[in-house]
Tab-separated table of C-alpha atoms and ligand atoms in Angstrom:
chain	number	residue	atom	x	y	z
I	143	MET	CA	-16.395	-6.185	-24.416
I	144	CYS	CA	-16.619	-2.536	-24.233
I	145	VAL	CA	-15.243	-0.575	-20.929
I	146	PHE	CA	-17.244	2.391	-21.525
I	147	SER	CA	-20.739	0.789	-22.157
I	148	SER	CA	-20.208	-1.714	-19.178
I	149	PRO	CA	-23.134	-1.627	-16.449
I	150	SER	CA	-20.432	-1.122	-13.741
I	151	PHE	CA	-18.455	1.618	-15.777
I	152	ASP	CA	-18.515	5.023	-13.373
I	153	HIS	CA	-16.440	7.062	-15.043
I	154	HIS	CA	-13.046	5.221	-13.910
I	155	GLU	CA	-10.060	6.828	-14.467
I	156	LEU	CA	-7.655	4.188	-15.654
I	157	VAL	CA	-8.738	0.628	-16.679
I	158	THR	CA	-5.740	-1.310	-18.287
I	159	PHE	CA	-5.221	-5.088	-19.507
I	160	ALA	CA	-2.339	-6.888	-19.398
I	161	GLU	CA	-1.549	-10.433	-21.398
I	162	HIS	CA	1.547	-12.250	-20.940
I	163	GLN	CA	1.879	-15.370	-22.779
I	164	ASP	CA	5.046	-16.931	-21.181
I	165	SER	CA	3.331	-17.566	-17.821
I	166	GLY	CA	-0.035	-17.285	-18.705
I	167	LEU	CA	-1.022	-13.877	-16.655
I	168	ARG	CA	-4.399	-12.268	-18.195
I	169	ALA	CA	-5.069	-9.622	-15.712
I	170	ILE	CA	-7.131	-6.379	-15.690
I	171	ILE	CA	-6.098	-2.889	-13.552
I	172	ALA	CA	-8.906	-0.463	-12.579
I	173	VAL	CA	-8.542	2.901	-10.862
I	174	HIS	CA	-11.729	4.587	-10.032
I	175	ASN	CA	-10.481	7.680	-8.717
I	176	SER	CA	-7.521	9.065	-7.505
I	177	ASN	CA	-8.727	12.446	-6.405
I	178	LEU	CA	-7.748	11.855	-2.751
I	179	GLY	CA	-4.385	9.819	-3.720
I	180	PRO	CA	-3.247	6.802	-5.554
I	181	GLY	CA	-5.820	3.888	-6.397
I	182	VAL	CA	-5.272	1.233	-3.511
I	183	GLY	CA	-7.127	-2.234	-3.413
I	184	GLY	CA	-6.332	-5.717	-3.516
I	185	CYS	CA	-5.870	-8.151	-6.386
I	186	ARG	CA	-8.146	-10.814	-6.679
I	187	MET	CA	-7.319	-14.129	-8.262
I	188	PHE	CA	-10.492	-15.851	-9.678
I	189	PRO	CA	-11.635	-18.191	-12.379
I	190	TYR	CA	-14.197	-15.867	-13.996
I	191	ALA	CA	-16.145	-17.529	-16.668
I	192	SER	CA	-15.643	-14.814	-18.952
I	193	ASP	CA	-13.579	-11.568	-19.843
I	194	VAL	CA	-16.640	-9.422	-19.228
I	195	ASP	CA	-16.946	-10.867	-15.817
I	196	ALA	CA	-13.681	-10.212	-14.737
I	197	LEU	CA	-14.073	-6.394	-16.017
I	198	GLU	CA	-17.402	-6.283	-13.895
I	199	ASP	CA	-15.581	-7.346	-10.958
I	200	VAL	CA	-12.864	-4.777	-11.489
I	201	LEU	CA	-14.879	-2.024	-12.030
I	202	ARG	CA	-17.415	-2.777	-9.224
I	203	LEU	CA	-14.504	-3.282	-6.726
I	204	SER	CA	-12.338	-0.278	-7.707
I	205	ARG	CA	-15.355	2.141	-7.243
I	206	GLY	CA	-16.163	0.348	-3.632
I	207	MET	CA	-12.421	1.096	-2.705
I	208	THR	CA	-13.147	4.858	-3.638
I	209	TYR	CA	-16.038	5.083	-1.445
I	210	LYS	CA	-14.657	2.977	1.293
I	211	SER	CA	-10.963	4.875	1.477
I	212	ALA	CA	-12.654	8.269	1.638
I	213	LEU	CA	-14.943	7.534	4.316
I	214	ALA	CA	-12.628	6.134	6.131
I	215	GLY	CA	-10.428	9.199	5.915
I	216	LEU	CA	-7.714	7.778	4.242
I	217	PRO	CA	-5.386	9.796	1.445
I	218	MET	CA	-6.109	7.116	-1.025
I	219	GLY	CA	-8.462	6.659	-4.063
I	220	GLY	CA	-10.040	3.619	-5.101
I	221	GLY	CA	-8.386	0.478	-7.219
I	222	LYS	CA	-8.544	-3.074	-7.895
I	223	ALA	CA	-6.782	-5.860	-9.866
I	224	VAL	CA	-8.089	-9.231	-10.851
I	225	ILE	CA	-5.953	-11.772	-12.239
I	226	ILE	CA	-8.125	-14.616	-14.653
I	227	GLY	CA	-7.481	-17.883	-13.342
I	228	ASP	CA	-7.568	-20.378	-10.721
I	229	HIS	CA	-5.368	-19.819	-7.860
I	230	ARG	CA	-5.006	-23.383	-7.086
I	231	LYS	CA	-3.775	-24.451	-10.624
I	232	HIS	CA	-2.550	-21.315	-12.330
I	233	LYS	CA	-0.804	-19.232	-9.741
I	234	THR	CA	3.013	-19.687	-10.223
I	235	PRO	CA	6.015	-17.244	-9.416
I	236	ALA	CA	6.319	-16.483	-12.933
I	237	LEU	CA	2.661	-14.891	-13.178
I	238	LEU	CA	3.111	-13.195	-10.017
I	239	GLU	CA	6.027	-11.688	-11.350
I	240	ALA	CA	4.143	-10.440	-14.096
I	241	MET	CA	1.728	-9.232	-12.399
I	242	GLY	CA	4.485	-7.187	-10.414
I	243	ASP	CA	5.887	-5.819	-13.701
I	244	PHE	CA	2.267	-5.153	-14.559
I	245	ILE	CA	1.314	-3.030	-11.361
I	246	ASP	CA	5.146	-1.268	-11.603
I	247	ALA	CA	4.156	0.111	-15.254
I	248	GLN	CA	1.277	1.936	-13.788
I	249	GLY	CA	3.875	4.094	-11.869
I	250	GLY	CA	2.053	4.198	-8.401
I	251	LYS	CA	-1.202	5.201	-10.000
I	252	TYR	CA	-2.425	1.857	-8.209
I	253	VAL	CA	-1.002	0.390	-5.070
I	254	THR	CA	-1.924	-3.545	-4.699
I	255	ALA	CA	-2.441	-6.012	-1.719
I	256	GLU	CA	-3.726	-9.536	-1.094
I	257	ASP	CA	-7.180	-10.448	-1.613
I	258	SER	CA	-9.648	-13.482	-2.450
I	259	GLY	CA	-7.112	-16.190	-4.164
I	260	THR	CA	-3.822	-14.129	-3.134
I	261	SER	CA	-1.933	-14.249	0.194
I	262	VAL	CA	0.952	-12.164	1.946
I	263	ALA	CA	3.121	-14.588	0.511
I	264	ASP	CA	2.124	-13.953	-3.034
I	265	MET	CA	2.273	-9.934	-2.231
I	266	LYS	CA	6.503	-10.564	-1.370
I	267	VAL	CA	6.605	-12.210	-4.951
I	268	ILE	CA	5.152	-9.305	-6.519
I	269	GLY	CA	7.132	-6.967	-4.038
I	270	GLN	CA	10.226	-8.305	-6.018
I	271	ARG	CA	9.216	-6.308	-9.475
I	272	THR	CA	7.531	-3.276	-7.620
I	273	SER	CA	7.465	-1.352	-4.862
I	274	TYR	CA	3.720	-0.374	-5.059
I	275	VAL	CA	2.537	-3.161	-2.986
I	276	SER	CA	1.167	-3.104	0.737
I	277	GLY	CA	0.416	-6.170	3.258
I	278	VAL	CA	3.876	-7.336	3.420
I	279	ASP	CA	5.450	-5.846	6.373
I	280	GLU	CA	6.309	-8.758	8.617
I	281	ARG	CA	6.941	-6.193	11.745
I	282	GLN	CA	3.645	-5.914	11.635
I	283	SER	CA	1.179	-8.160	14.047
I	284	PHE	CA	-0.195	-10.893	11.551
I	285	GLY	CA	2.664	-10.144	9.266
I	286	GLY	CA	0.792	-7.945	6.974
I	287	ASP	CA	-2.778	-9.853	6.936
I	288	PRO	CA	-5.394	-7.071	6.921
I	289	SER	CA	-8.491	-9.428	7.808
I	290	PRO	CA	-7.853	-9.122	11.686
I	291	PHE	CA	-8.331	-5.535	11.487
I	292	THR	CA	-11.228	-5.938	9.055
I	293	ALA	CA	-13.002	-8.030	11.526
I	294	GLN	CA	-11.667	-5.724	14.346
I	295	GLY	CA	-13.747	-2.681	12.560
I	296	ILE	CA	-17.129	-5.086	11.964
I	297	PHE	CA	-16.732	-5.917	15.828
I	298	TYR	CA	-16.991	-1.855	16.587
I	299	GLY	CA	-19.647	-1.535	13.718
I	300	ILE	CA	-21.780	-4.452	15.073
I	301	LYS	CA	-21.414	-2.654	18.716
I	302	ALA	CA	-22.793	0.742	17.086
I	303	ALA	CA	-25.344	-0.824	15.518
I	304	LEU	CA	-26.729	-2.601	18.470
I	305	GLN	CA	-26.577	0.462	20.491
I	306	HIS	CA	-28.271	2.779	17.912
I	307	LYS	CA	-31.065	-0.176	17.547
I	308	VAL	CA	-31.642	-1.285	21.071
I	309	ALA	CA	-29.634	1.296	22.873
I	310	SER	CA	-26.945	-1.333	24.161
I	311	ASP	CA	-23.780	-2.638	23.056
I	312	GLU	CA	-23.678	-5.357	25.467
I	313	LEU	CA	-23.059	-8.840	23.368
I	314	ARG	CA	-23.548	-10.721	26.238
I	315	GLY	CA	-26.498	-13.153	24.938
I	316	VAL	CA	-26.789	-11.451	21.674
I	317	ARG	CA	-27.250	-13.907	18.993
I	318	VAL	CA	-25.127	-13.661	15.670
I	319	ALA	CA	-25.551	-15.336	12.604
I	320	LEU	CA	-22.272	-15.555	10.566
I	321	GLN	CA	-21.946	-16.485	7.093
I	322	GLY	CA	-18.480	-17.191	6.171
I	323	ALA	CA	-16.048	-18.703	8.477
I	324	GLY	CA	-12.961	-17.351	6.445
I	325	ALA	CA	-10.102	-15.188	7.522
I	326	VAL	CA	-12.685	-12.471	8.405
I	327	GLY	CA	-15.221	-14.713	9.984
I	328	ARG	CA	-12.760	-16.461	11.977
I	329	TYR	CA	-11.386	-13.281	13.640
I	330	LEU	CA	-14.801	-11.826	14.338
I	331	ALA	CA	-16.174	-14.754	15.767
I	332	LYS	CA	-13.487	-15.178	18.064
I	333	GLN	CA	-14.170	-11.639	19.598
I	334	LEU	CA	-17.948	-12.077	19.943
I	335	LEU	CA	-17.478	-15.308	21.562
I	336	ALA	CA	-15.026	-13.667	23.646
I	337	GLU	CA	-17.711	-11.068	24.561
I	338	GLY	CA	-20.178	-13.998	25.479
I	339	ALA	CA	-22.223	-13.472	22.052
I	340	LEU	CA	-23.893	-16.790	20.578
I	341	VAL	CA	-22.603	-17.196	17.570
I	342	PHE	CA	-24.586	-19.610	14.651
I	343	VAL	CA	-21.940	-20.240	12.014
I	344	ALA	CA	-22.474	-21.353	8.181
I	345	ASP	CA	-19.790	-22.176	5.690
I	346	ILE	CA	-19.243	-24.396	2.383
I	347	ASN	CA	-15.562	-25.124	3.568
I	348	GLU	CA	-15.600	-27.894	6.337
I	349	GLU	CA	-12.094	-27.187	7.726
I	350	ASN	CA	-12.999	-23.466	7.858
I	351	LEU	CA	-16.396	-24.114	9.738
I	352	ASN	CA	-14.923	-26.647	12.024
I	353	GLN	CA	-12.217	-24.011	13.189
I	354	VAL	CA	-15.001	-21.650	14.047
I	355	VAL	CA	-17.040	-24.492	15.692
I	356	ALA	CA	-14.088	-25.441	18.202
I	357	MET	CA	-14.181	-21.968	19.360
I	358	GLY	CA	-17.373	-22.195	20.753
I	359	ALA	CA	-19.826	-21.134	17.872
I	360	GLN	CA	-22.972	-23.388	16.759
I	361	GLN	CA	-22.996	-24.815	13.176
I	362	ILE	CA	-25.738	-23.947	11.221
I	363	GLY	CA	-26.835	-24.731	7.409
I	364	VAL	CA	-25.758	-22.573	4.130
I	365	ASP	CA	-29.299	-22.383	3.447
I	366	GLU	CA	-30.769	-21.393	6.462
I	367	VAL	CA	-28.214	-18.457	8.146
I	368	LEU	CA	-29.394	-15.635	5.935
I	369	SER	CA	-32.810	-16.338	7.470
I	370	TYR	CA	-31.580	-17.438	10.627
I	371	ASP	CA	-33.555	-16.496	14.217
I	372	ALA	CA	-30.771	-14.104	15.262
I	373	ASP	CA	-30.398	-10.602	16.479
I	374	VAL	CA	-27.722	-9.998	13.893
I	375	LEU	CA	-26.683	-11.129	10.511
I	376	ALA	CA	-23.009	-10.814	9.723
I	377	PRO	CA	-22.479	-11.557	6.028
I	378	CYS	CA	-18.723	-12.201	5.758
I	379	ALA	CA	-18.654	-14.711	2.721
I	380	MET	CA	-19.818	-13.117	-0.689
I	381	GLY	CA	-21.703	-10.458	-2.198
I	382	ALA	CA	-25.135	-9.841	-3.224
I	383	ILE	CA	-26.719	-11.765	-0.818
I	384	LEU	CA	-29.402	-9.386	0.147
I	385	ASN	CA	-31.483	-9.279	-2.799
I	386	ASP	CA	-35.219	-9.829	-3.709
I	387	ASP	CA	-35.198	-13.327	-2.898
I	388	THR	CA	-33.656	-13.248	0.479
I	389	ILE	CA	-34.925	-10.012	2.219
I	390	PRO	CA	-38.441	-11.161	2.524
I	391	HIS	CA	-36.933	-13.852	4.985
I	392	LEU	CA	-34.559	-11.754	7.354
I	393	LYS	CA	-34.980	-12.241	10.711
I	394	ALA	CA	-32.227	-10.001	12.180
I	395	LYS	CA	-32.666	-6.496	12.799
I	396	VAL	CA	-29.031	-5.696	11.983
I	397	ILE	CA	-27.053	-6.684	9.427
I	398	ALA	CA	-23.280	-5.889	9.692
I	399	GLY	CA	-21.126	-7.758	8.393
I	400	GLY	CA	-17.883	-7.731	6.140
I	401	ALA	CA	-18.545	-9.299	2.694
I	402	ASN	CA	-18.045	-6.681	-0.267
I	403	ASN	CA	-21.230	-5.413	-2.330
I	404	GLN	CA	-23.548	-7.228	-0.277
I	405	LEU	CA	-26.694	-5.136	-1.476
I	406	ALA	CA	-27.465	-6.755	-4.996
I	407	GLU	CA	-28.769	-3.402	-5.899
I	408	SER	CA	-28.894	0.079	-4.400
I	409	ARG	CA	-32.648	0.012	-3.838
I	410	HIS	CA	-32.112	-2.895	-1.561
I	411	GLY	CA	-31.214	-0.690	0.750
I	412	ASP	CA	-34.383	1.106	0.692
I	413	ASP	CA	-36.065	-2.202	1.442
I	414	LEU	CA	-34.260	-2.942	4.504
I	415	ARG	CA	-34.904	0.600	5.708
I	416	GLU	CA	-38.684	0.054	4.859
I	417	LEU	CA	-38.521	-3.294	7.074
I	418	GLY	CA	-36.953	-1.710	9.935
I	419	ILE	CA	-33.735	-3.343	9.674
I	420	LEU	CA	-30.696	-1.511	10.054
I	421	TYR	CA	-27.846	-2.119	7.510
I	422	ALA	CA	-24.434	-1.050	8.085
I	423	PRO	CA	-22.815	-0.456	4.623
I	424	ASP	CA	-20.108	-2.683	4.023
I	425	PHE	CA	-17.628	-0.198	2.773
I	426	VAL	CA	-17.682	1.563	6.072
I	427	ILE	CA	-17.852	-1.499	7.955
I	428	ASN	CA	-15.211	-3.510	6.514
I	429	ALA	CA	-12.640	-0.992	6.200
I	430	GLY	CA	-10.591	-1.892	9.091
I	431	GLY	CA	-8.162	-3.606	6.814
I	432	ILE	CA	-7.291	-0.676	4.466
I	433	ILE	CA	-6.944	1.433	7.524
I	434	GLU	CA	-4.332	-1.068	8.367
I	435	ILE	CA	-2.614	-1.029	4.922
I	436	HIS	CA	-2.453	2.593	4.916
I	437	HIS	CA	-0.592	2.944	8.452
I	438	GLN	CA	1.753	0.321	7.332
I	439	ARG	CA	2.923	2.142	4.406
I	440	ALA	CA	2.615	5.207	6.171
I	441	GLY	CA	4.808	4.251	8.990
I	442	SER	CA	2.264	5.081	11.462
I	443	ALA	CA	1.454	1.616	12.625
I	444	GLU	CA	0.546	2.896	16.192
I	445	LYS	CA	-2.458	4.974	14.887
I	446	SER	CA	-4.165	2.090	13.284
I	447	SER	CA	-6.293	0.646	16.018
I	448	ASP	CA	-7.581	3.963	17.048
I	449	HIS	CA	-8.171	4.718	13.594
I	450	VAL	CA	-10.287	1.386	13.266
I	451	ALA	CA	-12.254	2.018	16.297
I	452	ARG	CA	-13.392	5.069	14.601
I	453	ILE	CA	-15.260	3.166	11.859
I	454	GLY	CA	-18.205	2.431	14.898
I	455	THR	CA	-18.094	6.350	15.377
I	456	THR	CA	-18.764	6.781	11.676
I	457	LEU	CA	-21.557	4.206	11.577
I	458	SER	CA	-23.166	5.726	14.456
I	459	GLU	CA	-23.297	9.203	12.504
I	460	ILE	CA	-24.697	7.623	9.283
I	461	PHE	CA	-27.225	5.471	11.269
I	462	GLU	CA	-28.413	9.297	13.112
I	463	ALA	CA	-28.334	10.872	9.741
I	464	SER	CA	-30.297	8.162	8.054
I	465	GLU	CA	-33.015	8.514	10.443
I	466	GLN	CA	-33.281	12.231	10.213
I	467	GLN	CA	-33.042	12.235	6.513
I	468	GLY	CA	-35.427	9.390	5.897
I	469	LYS	CA	-32.648	8.123	3.593
I	470	SER	CA	-31.385	4.696	3.324
I	471	THR	CA	-27.829	4.084	5.430
I	472	LEU	CA	-26.376	3.256	1.980
I	473	ALA	CA	-27.342	6.519	0.750
I	474	VAL	CA	-26.353	8.585	3.316
I	475	ALA	CA	-23.270	6.858	3.315
I	476	GLU	CA	-22.766	7.192	-0.282
I	477	GLN	CA	-23.519	10.689	-0.037
I	478	LEU	CA	-20.565	11.235	2.545
I	479	ALA	CA	-18.258	9.475	0.249
I	480	GLU	CA	-19.162	11.738	-2.591
I	481	ASP	CA	-18.743	14.792	-0.789
I	482	LYS	CA	-15.172	13.924	0.071
I	483	PHE	CA	-13.654	12.404	-2.564
I	484	ARG	CA	-15.548	14.986	-5.394
I	485	SER	CA	-14.826	18.182	-3.609
I	486	PRO	CA	-13.539	20.181	-6.268
I	487	ALA	CA	-10.899	22.037	-3.892
I	488	LEU	CA	-9.112	18.618	-3.561
I	489	LEU	CA	-8.884	18.052	-7.445
I	490	TYR	CA	-5.324	17.165	-8.454
I	491	GLY	CA	-4.034	18.730	-5.103
I	492	ALA	CA	-3.891	15.228	-3.267
I	493	ALA	CA	-3.550	13.111	-6.016
I	494	TYR	CA	-0.277	10.948	-5.526
I	495	SER	CA	0.427	12.190	-2.602
I	496	VAL	CA	1.170	8.741	-0.561
I	497	SER	CA	4.891	8.331	-1.165
I	498	ASN	CA	5.779	4.989	-2.303
I	499	ASN	CA	7.982	3.816	0.585
I	500	ALA	CA	6.796	0.379	0.640
C	848	NAD	P1	-12.025	-15.913	3.002
C	848	NAD	O1	-11.827	-16.430	1.332
C	848	NAD	O2	-11.129	-16.281	3.735
C	848	NAD	O3	-13.468	-16.439	3.872
C	848	NAD	C1	-14.597	-16.336	3.026
C	848	NAD	C2	-15.334	-17.869	3.343
C	848	NAD	O4	-16.864	-17.629	2.828
C	848	NAD	C3	-14.800	-19.171	2.965
C	848	NAD	O5	-14.709	-19.973	4.214
C	848	NAD	C4	-15.793	-19.792	2.230
C	848	NAD	O6	-15.797	-20.945	2.174
C	848	NAD	C5	-16.846	-19.011	2.619
C	848	NAD	N1	-18.339	-19.259	1.579
C	848	NAD	C6	-18.002	-19.117	0.436
C	848	NAD	N2	-19.344	-19.266	-0.099
C	848	NAD	C7	-20.208	-19.401	0.774
C	848	NAD	C8	-21.553	-19.499	0.811
C	848	NAD	N3	-22.811	-19.680	-0.080
C	848	NAD	N4	-22.250	-19.859	2.265
C	848	NAD	C9	-21.367	-20.000	3.517
C	848	NAD	N5	-20.042	-19.530	3.570
C	848	NAD	C10	-19.672	-19.388	1.750
C	848	NAD	O7	-12.204	-14.387	2.507
C	848	NAD	P2	-12.051	-13.180	3.967
C	848	NAD	O8	-10.713	-12.716	3.624
C	848	NAD	O9	-12.674	-13.780	4.968
C	848	NAD	O10	-13.437	-12.214	3.017
C	848	NAD	C11	-14.631	-12.346	3.652
C	848	NAD	C12	-15.530	-11.296	2.888
C	848	NAD	O11	-15.003	-9.899	3.336
C	848	NAD	C13	-15.354	-11.190	0.998
C	848	NAD	O12	-16.580	-10.855	0.560
C	848	NAD	C14	-13.822	-10.203	1.432
C	848	NAD	O13	-14.329	-9.538	0.048
C	848	NAD	C15	-14.772	-9.177	2.335
C	848	NAD	N6	-13.450	-8.502	2.863
C	848	NAD	C16	-12.433	-8.901	3.376
C	848	NAD	C17	-11.471	-7.970	3.917
C	848	NAD	C18	-10.289	-8.745	4.517
C	848	NAD	O14	-9.088	-7.937	5.117
C	848	NAD	N7	-9.882	-9.871	4.121
C	848	NAD	C19	-11.387	-6.471	3.815
C	848	NAD	C20	-12.632	-5.992	3.396
C	848	NAD	C21	-13.656	-7.089	2.862
């Protein structure tokens, strides 16, 4: 396994590996860029098929966090951690404590939070060994879980996309195809239904699916959700679902959802534009959770809601610029983010300036 020749390596500042034999921990931490602050991002636990898959994932996800935080206007860089293993079988207090020690050893260059396969409860165990952890503040609503804030940002993003596409952000009667009824999908469905939208939901997990159906959504098949006859497609499950196979079959004219890395490749952003499909770049629309995490750490929780609402404004600007410049929304959003985190004036100055106040 070679880091530098990995297709997902993008001049990451730090990539570090840990093995702890007693607990069985095998993990990787990556910090992509810390010009704007420490690398903040979730700790994912997944039974990767190979070490290479785990490395690719942590490199790709930490890069995405740099772009997400920069565009959300946060004093944070991009980081991510992956633990190799099945969270249902291999997650033990000893493993999480060893992960806490591994994070602590980075001295604040990386700050963790919950992610797929880890929970708020796990962050509390990790937090016994390091203070470089977020998403554990029980004084916050939802006990530190960022998902409701992520869903809130997506909700604003859907409204901004509708406003741009059809000159109205009214949700009554709007048909939304929702892929994934997990933490984010569930909160999003609740808000959409409350505003009179028609939600068509698909999930491979029956329990999650049933919860959203019980709210008033209609169940559709996992094989039909991406090409469902809807106004909006909200991908809230997994990445790379917008690709050469799926794009020709899309019917929705707006794609706005929370899943990370929805485009299989950057060029698919151009394909969507050519088809007249308005794509809300994932790292912009799903930043609500990281915005909340920032305000938890900074002790400014009262500012979180307004900040999340600005996701809609940022997206509107990106949609406008995309039209004016004749570029995909992805290209515009990436350029805006790079202008922020690559600015030489910020080099070194802001690094590590977020105090360790968890
Ligand atoms: P989750 O694990 O709670 O929910 C994901 C749901 O997708 C599950 O119910 C799962 O069964 C379902 N799913 C998996 N494969 C599917 C398929 N093929 N078809 C239909 N459904 C499928 O995760 P979450 O926290 O809701 O996050 C959803 C997405 O949003 C992920 O891509 C995550 O990385 C991203 N995201 C989440 C947050 C957050 O705050 N939780 C923040 C930013 C981005």
